[in-house]
Coordinates of C-alpha atoms in Angstrom, one line a residue:
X1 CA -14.5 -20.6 -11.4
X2 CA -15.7 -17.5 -9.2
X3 CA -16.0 -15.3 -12.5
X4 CA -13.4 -13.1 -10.3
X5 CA -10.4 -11.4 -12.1
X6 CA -7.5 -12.7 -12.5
X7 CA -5.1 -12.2 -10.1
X8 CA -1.7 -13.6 -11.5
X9 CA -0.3 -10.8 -12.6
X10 CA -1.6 -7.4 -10.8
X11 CA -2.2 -4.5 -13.4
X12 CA -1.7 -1.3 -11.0
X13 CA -3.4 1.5 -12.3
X14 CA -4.1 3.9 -9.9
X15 CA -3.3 4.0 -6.6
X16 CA -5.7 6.4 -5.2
X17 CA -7.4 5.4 -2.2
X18 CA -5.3 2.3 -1.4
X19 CA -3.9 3.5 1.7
X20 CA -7.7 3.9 3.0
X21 CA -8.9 0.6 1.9
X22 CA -5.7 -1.1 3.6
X23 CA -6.6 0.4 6.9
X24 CA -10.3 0.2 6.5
X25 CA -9.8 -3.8 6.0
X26 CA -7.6 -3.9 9.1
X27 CA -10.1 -2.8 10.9
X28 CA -12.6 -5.3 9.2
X29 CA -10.1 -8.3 9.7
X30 CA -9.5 -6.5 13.8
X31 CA -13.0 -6.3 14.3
X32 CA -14.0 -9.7 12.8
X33 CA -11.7 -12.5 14.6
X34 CA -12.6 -14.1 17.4
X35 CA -10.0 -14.5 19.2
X36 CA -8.4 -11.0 19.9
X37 CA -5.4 -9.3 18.5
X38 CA -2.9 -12.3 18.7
X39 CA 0.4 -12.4 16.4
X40 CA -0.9 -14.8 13.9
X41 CA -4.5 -13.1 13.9
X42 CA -2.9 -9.3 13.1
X43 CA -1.2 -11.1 10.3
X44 CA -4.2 -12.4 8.8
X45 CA -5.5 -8.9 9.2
X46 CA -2.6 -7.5 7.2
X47 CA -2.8 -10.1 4.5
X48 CA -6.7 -9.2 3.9
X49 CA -5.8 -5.3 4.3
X50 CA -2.2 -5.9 1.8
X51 CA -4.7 -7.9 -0.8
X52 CA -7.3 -5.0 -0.2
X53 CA -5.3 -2.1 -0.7
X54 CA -3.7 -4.0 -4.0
X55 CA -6.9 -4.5 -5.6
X56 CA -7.5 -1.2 -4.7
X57 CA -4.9 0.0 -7.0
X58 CA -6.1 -1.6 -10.4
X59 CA -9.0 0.3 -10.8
X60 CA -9.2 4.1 -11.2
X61 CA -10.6 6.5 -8.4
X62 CA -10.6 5.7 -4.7
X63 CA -14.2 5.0 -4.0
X64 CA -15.1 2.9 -7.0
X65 CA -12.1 1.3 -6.7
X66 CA -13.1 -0.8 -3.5
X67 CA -12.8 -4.4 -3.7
X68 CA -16.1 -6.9 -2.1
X69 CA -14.9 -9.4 0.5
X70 CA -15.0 -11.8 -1.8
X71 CA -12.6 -10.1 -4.1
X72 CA -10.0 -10.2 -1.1
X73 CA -10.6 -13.2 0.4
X74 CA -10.0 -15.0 -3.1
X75 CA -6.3 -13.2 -3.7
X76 CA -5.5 -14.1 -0.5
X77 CA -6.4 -18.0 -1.0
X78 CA -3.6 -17.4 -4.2
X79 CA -1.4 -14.9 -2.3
X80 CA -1.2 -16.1 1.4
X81 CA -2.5 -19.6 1.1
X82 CA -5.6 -19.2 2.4
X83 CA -8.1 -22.6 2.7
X84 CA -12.0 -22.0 1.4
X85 CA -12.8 -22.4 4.8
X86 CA -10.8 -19.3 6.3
X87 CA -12.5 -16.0 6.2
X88 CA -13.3 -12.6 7.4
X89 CA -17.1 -12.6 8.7
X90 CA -17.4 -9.2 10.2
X91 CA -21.5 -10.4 11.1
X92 CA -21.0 -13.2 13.8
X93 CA -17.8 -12.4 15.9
X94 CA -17.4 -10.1 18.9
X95 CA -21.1 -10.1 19.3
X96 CA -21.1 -12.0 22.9
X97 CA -24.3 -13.8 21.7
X98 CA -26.3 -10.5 20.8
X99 CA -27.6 -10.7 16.9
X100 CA -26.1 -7.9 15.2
X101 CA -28.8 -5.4 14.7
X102 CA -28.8 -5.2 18.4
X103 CA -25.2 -4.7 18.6
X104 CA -25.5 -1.6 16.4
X105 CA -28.3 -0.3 18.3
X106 CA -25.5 -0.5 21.3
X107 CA -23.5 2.0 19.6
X108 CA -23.5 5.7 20.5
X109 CA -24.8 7.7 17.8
X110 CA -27.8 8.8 15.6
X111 CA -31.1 6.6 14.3
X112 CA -31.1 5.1 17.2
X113 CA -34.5 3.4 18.8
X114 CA -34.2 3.7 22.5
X115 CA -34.6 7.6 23.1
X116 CA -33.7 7.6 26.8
X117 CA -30.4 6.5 26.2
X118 CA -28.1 8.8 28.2
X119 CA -24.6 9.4 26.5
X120 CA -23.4 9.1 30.3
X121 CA -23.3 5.3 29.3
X122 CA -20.9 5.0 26.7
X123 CA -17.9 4.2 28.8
X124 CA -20.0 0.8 29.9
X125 CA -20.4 -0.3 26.3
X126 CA -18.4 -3.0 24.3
X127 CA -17.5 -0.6 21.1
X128 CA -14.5 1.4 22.5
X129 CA -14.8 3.9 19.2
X130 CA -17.0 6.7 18.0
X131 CA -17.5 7.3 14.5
X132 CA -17.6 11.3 13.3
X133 CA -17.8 13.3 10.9
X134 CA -17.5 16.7 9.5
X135 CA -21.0 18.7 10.1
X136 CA -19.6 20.2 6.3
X137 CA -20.3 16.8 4.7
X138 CA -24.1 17.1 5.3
X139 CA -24.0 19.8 3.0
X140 CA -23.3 17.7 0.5
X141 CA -25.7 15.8 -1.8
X142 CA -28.5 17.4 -1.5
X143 CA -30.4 15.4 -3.6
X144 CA -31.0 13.5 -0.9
X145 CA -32.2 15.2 1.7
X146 CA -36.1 14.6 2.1
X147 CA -38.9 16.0 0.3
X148 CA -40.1 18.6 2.1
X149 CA -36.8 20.1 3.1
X150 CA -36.4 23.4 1.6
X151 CA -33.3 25.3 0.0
X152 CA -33.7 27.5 3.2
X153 CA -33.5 24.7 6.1
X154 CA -30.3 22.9 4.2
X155 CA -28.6 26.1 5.1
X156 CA -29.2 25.6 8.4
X157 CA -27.1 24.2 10.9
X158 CA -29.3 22.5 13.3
X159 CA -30.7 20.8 10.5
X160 CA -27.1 19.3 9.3
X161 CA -27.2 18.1 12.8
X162 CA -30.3 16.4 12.5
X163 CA -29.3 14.9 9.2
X164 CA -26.4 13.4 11.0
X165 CA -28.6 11.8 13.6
X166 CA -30.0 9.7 10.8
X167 CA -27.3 7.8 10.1
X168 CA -26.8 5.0 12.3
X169 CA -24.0 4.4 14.1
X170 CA -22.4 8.0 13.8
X171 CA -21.6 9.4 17.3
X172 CA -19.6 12.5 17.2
X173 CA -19.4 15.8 15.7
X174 CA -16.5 17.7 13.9
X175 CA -17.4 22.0 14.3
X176 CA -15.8 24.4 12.0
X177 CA -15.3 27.3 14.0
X178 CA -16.6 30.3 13.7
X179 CA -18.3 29.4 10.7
X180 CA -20.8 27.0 12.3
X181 CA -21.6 29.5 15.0
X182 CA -22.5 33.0 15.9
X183 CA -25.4 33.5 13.5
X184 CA -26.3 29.8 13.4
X185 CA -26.6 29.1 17.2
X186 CA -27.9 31.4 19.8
X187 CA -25.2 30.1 22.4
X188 CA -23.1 27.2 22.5
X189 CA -25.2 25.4 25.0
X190 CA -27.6 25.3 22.3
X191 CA -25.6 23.8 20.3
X192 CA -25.0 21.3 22.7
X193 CA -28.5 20.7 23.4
X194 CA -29.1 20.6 19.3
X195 CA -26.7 17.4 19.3
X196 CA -28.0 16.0 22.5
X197 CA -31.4 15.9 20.6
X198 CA -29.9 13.5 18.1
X199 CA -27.9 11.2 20.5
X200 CA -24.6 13.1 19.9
X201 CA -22.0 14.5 20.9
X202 CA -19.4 17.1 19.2
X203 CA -16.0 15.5 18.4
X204 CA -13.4 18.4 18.0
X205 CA -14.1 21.8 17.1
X206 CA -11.8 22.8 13.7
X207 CA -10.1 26.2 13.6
X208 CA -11.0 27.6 10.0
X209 CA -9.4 31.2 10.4
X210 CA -11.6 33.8 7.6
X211 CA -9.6 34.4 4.8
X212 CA -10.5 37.9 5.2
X213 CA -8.4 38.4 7.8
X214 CA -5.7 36.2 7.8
X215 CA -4.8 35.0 3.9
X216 CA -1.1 36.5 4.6
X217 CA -1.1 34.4 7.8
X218 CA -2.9 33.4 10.9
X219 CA -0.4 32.4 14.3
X220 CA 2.6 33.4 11.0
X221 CA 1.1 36.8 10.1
X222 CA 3.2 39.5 9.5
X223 CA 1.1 42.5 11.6
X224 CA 1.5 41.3 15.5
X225 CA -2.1 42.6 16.1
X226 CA -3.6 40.6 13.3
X227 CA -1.1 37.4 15.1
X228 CA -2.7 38.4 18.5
X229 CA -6.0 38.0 16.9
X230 CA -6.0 34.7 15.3
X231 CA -4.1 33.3 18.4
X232 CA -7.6 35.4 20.6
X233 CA -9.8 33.6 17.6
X234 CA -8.1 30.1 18.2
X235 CA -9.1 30.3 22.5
X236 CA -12.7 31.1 21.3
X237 CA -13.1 28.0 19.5
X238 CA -11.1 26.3 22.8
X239 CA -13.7 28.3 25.3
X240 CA -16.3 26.8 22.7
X241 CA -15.0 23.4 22.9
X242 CA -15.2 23.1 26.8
X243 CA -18.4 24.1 26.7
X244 CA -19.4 21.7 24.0
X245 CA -17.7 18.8 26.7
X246 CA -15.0 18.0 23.9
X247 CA -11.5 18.2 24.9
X248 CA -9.8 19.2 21.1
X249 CA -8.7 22.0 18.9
X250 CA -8.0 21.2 15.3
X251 CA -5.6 23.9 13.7
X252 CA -5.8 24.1 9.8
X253 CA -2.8 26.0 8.8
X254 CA -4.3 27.3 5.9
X255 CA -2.5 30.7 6.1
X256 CA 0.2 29.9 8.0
X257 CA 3.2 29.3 5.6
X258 CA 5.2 30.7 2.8
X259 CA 4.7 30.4 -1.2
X260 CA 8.2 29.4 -2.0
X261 CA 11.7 28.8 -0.9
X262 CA 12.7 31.8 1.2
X263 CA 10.2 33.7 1.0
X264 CA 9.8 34.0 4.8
X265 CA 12.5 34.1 8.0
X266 CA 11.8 30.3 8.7
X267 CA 13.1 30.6 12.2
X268 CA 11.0 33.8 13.2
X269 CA 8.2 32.2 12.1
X270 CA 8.3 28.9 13.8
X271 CA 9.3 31.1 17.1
X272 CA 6.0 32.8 16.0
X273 CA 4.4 29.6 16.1
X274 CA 6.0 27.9 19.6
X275 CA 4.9 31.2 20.8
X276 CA 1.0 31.3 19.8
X277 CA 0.5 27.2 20.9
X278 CA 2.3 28.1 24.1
X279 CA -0.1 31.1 24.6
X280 CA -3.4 28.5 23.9
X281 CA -1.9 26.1 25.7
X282 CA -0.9 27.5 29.1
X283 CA -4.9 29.3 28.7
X284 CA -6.7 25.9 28.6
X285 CA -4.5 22.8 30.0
X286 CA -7.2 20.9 29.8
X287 CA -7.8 20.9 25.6
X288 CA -5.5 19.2 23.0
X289 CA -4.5 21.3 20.3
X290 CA -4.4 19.5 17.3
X291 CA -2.2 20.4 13.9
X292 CA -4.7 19.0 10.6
X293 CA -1.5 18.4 8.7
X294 CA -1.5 19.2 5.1
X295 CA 2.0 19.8 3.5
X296 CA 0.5 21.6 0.9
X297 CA -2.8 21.8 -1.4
X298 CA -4.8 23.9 -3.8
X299 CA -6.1 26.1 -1.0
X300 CA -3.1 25.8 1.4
X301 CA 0.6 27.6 1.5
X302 CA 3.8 25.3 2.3
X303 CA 3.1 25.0 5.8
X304 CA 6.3 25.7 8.4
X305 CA 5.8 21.9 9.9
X306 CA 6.0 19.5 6.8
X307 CA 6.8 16.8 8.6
X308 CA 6.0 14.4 11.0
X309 CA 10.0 15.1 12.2
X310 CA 9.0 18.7 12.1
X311 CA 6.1 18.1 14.2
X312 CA 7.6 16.2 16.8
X313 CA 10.1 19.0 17.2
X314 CA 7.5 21.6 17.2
X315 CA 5.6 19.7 20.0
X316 CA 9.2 19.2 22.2
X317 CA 9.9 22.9 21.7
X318 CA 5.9 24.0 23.2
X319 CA 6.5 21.4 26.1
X320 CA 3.3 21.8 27.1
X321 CA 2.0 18.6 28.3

């Protein structure tokens, strides 16, 4: 036997993190098959991600409860039917001949070995995708940061940057704004240059409006100067995102919202709303603003777009293309 569980009978214990693994295996399976994205290749790829994001569930937590390959690749030989010899090899496929290492080395992103790369290039490269992150997640686990950094330089931006361009294959950059600027960067083109240093490039910069100002609303706030001025704040972070050469603007409705049922005039609110996007939009045509849609958590209020229906209203009644 493999010494793998059993898999007659699934026990589902928690299903934290299943979603993630399924999509994160599609991509795997996508990624790993020779011979493109034909019918009966996407539905290999969603048997491996289905038996993934199952065996995701009988474990608890979302991170320790990722299967190995093997684990999936064996319920889908009792699930799907799979032979021994079918499998999901992510390391020899889609390579065009290149070993691996050198295929990574393609991608656009930090630790990489040839410094004169020019990010110019990446529209002539085989990997159509970047992979980002948050500059707030290099704040974490410090524990790892090397010896001789002190408290002092983990504070620092330009050094969260730098930590970034140590991991490999990461290419783009996620900004909060303005809390990763102003006292942390003499000017945006510094900025710029920081991440041009490490080989990359800023993703989206994210609209975190100060709860100073705005915890009884941002674009929904009740005094139309304090509106006026998180609508001002939101342009800023668009004027900062042109000049970082990213084209996108990721509103966190933190503040915009109500605490419970009827609380608020829905309908003045959304025209508040369809009002403030129109105002951002029509200012810079040329940047997307985003919604980072959270129908509610510990730090947010119920948000006046819970839906994706709600969205796609919201977007028809800005009609800004």
């Amino acid at each position: 036997t493999s010494g793998l569980m059993n898999y007659s009978y699934i026990s589902f214990i928690d299903e934290t993190g299943a979603g993630d693994c399924y999509r994160a295996a599609f991509a795997v399976g996508l990624t790993a098959i020779n011979d493109g994205a034909g019918e009966d290749n996407i539905k290999r790829c969603m048997q491996f991600a289905s038996a993934a994001g199952a065996l995701a569930t009988t474990r608890q937590g979302a991170v320790p409860s990722i299967p190995s390959k093997e684990e999936v690749i064996e319920l889908c030989q009792v699930q799907f039917g799979w032979t021994k010899d079918e499998n999901i090899d992510s390391s020899s496929n889609h390579n065009n001949g290149v070993d691996k290492d050198t295929t990574l080395r393609q991608l656009r992103g930090g630790d990489r070995t040839d410094q004169q790369y020019n990010v110019d290039e990446a529209e002539e490269e085989d990997f159509p995708l970047l992979f980002g992150s948050r500059l707030n997640s290099m704040k974490d686990r410090p524990e790892l940061w090397e010896a001789d950094d002190s408290t002092d330089s983990r504070s620092d931006m330009s050094n969260w940057i730098h930590r970034m361009g140590t991991i490999r294959g990461l290419g783009c950059v996620d900004f909060n704004y303005p809390q990763h600027f102003h006292k942390h960067f003499v000017s945006n083109a510094e900025a710029k240059k920081t991440l041009y240093k490490q080989n990359l490039v800023a993703g989206a910069v994210c609209l975190r409006y100060p709860s100073s100002l705005f915890v009884r609303g941002a674009m929904m706030h009740p005094d139309p100067a304090l509106r006026q001025k998180a609508i001002d704040l939101t342009m800023e972070a668009a004027q900062t995102a042109r000049e970082l050469d990213c084209n996108e603007v990721v509103i966190w409705s933190a503040y915009d919202g109500y605490d419970y049922p009827f609380q608020i005039n829905y309908d003045e609110n959304w025209q508040h709303l369809i009002d403030a996007f129109q105002q951002c939009c029509d200012a810079y045509p040329d940047i997307k603003f985003s919604l980072e849609f959270k129908p509610t958590d510990e730090n947010t209020r119920f948000f006046c777009v819970p839906s994706t229906g709600a969205a796609l209203l919201f977007v028809n009644e800005v009609n800004r293309s």
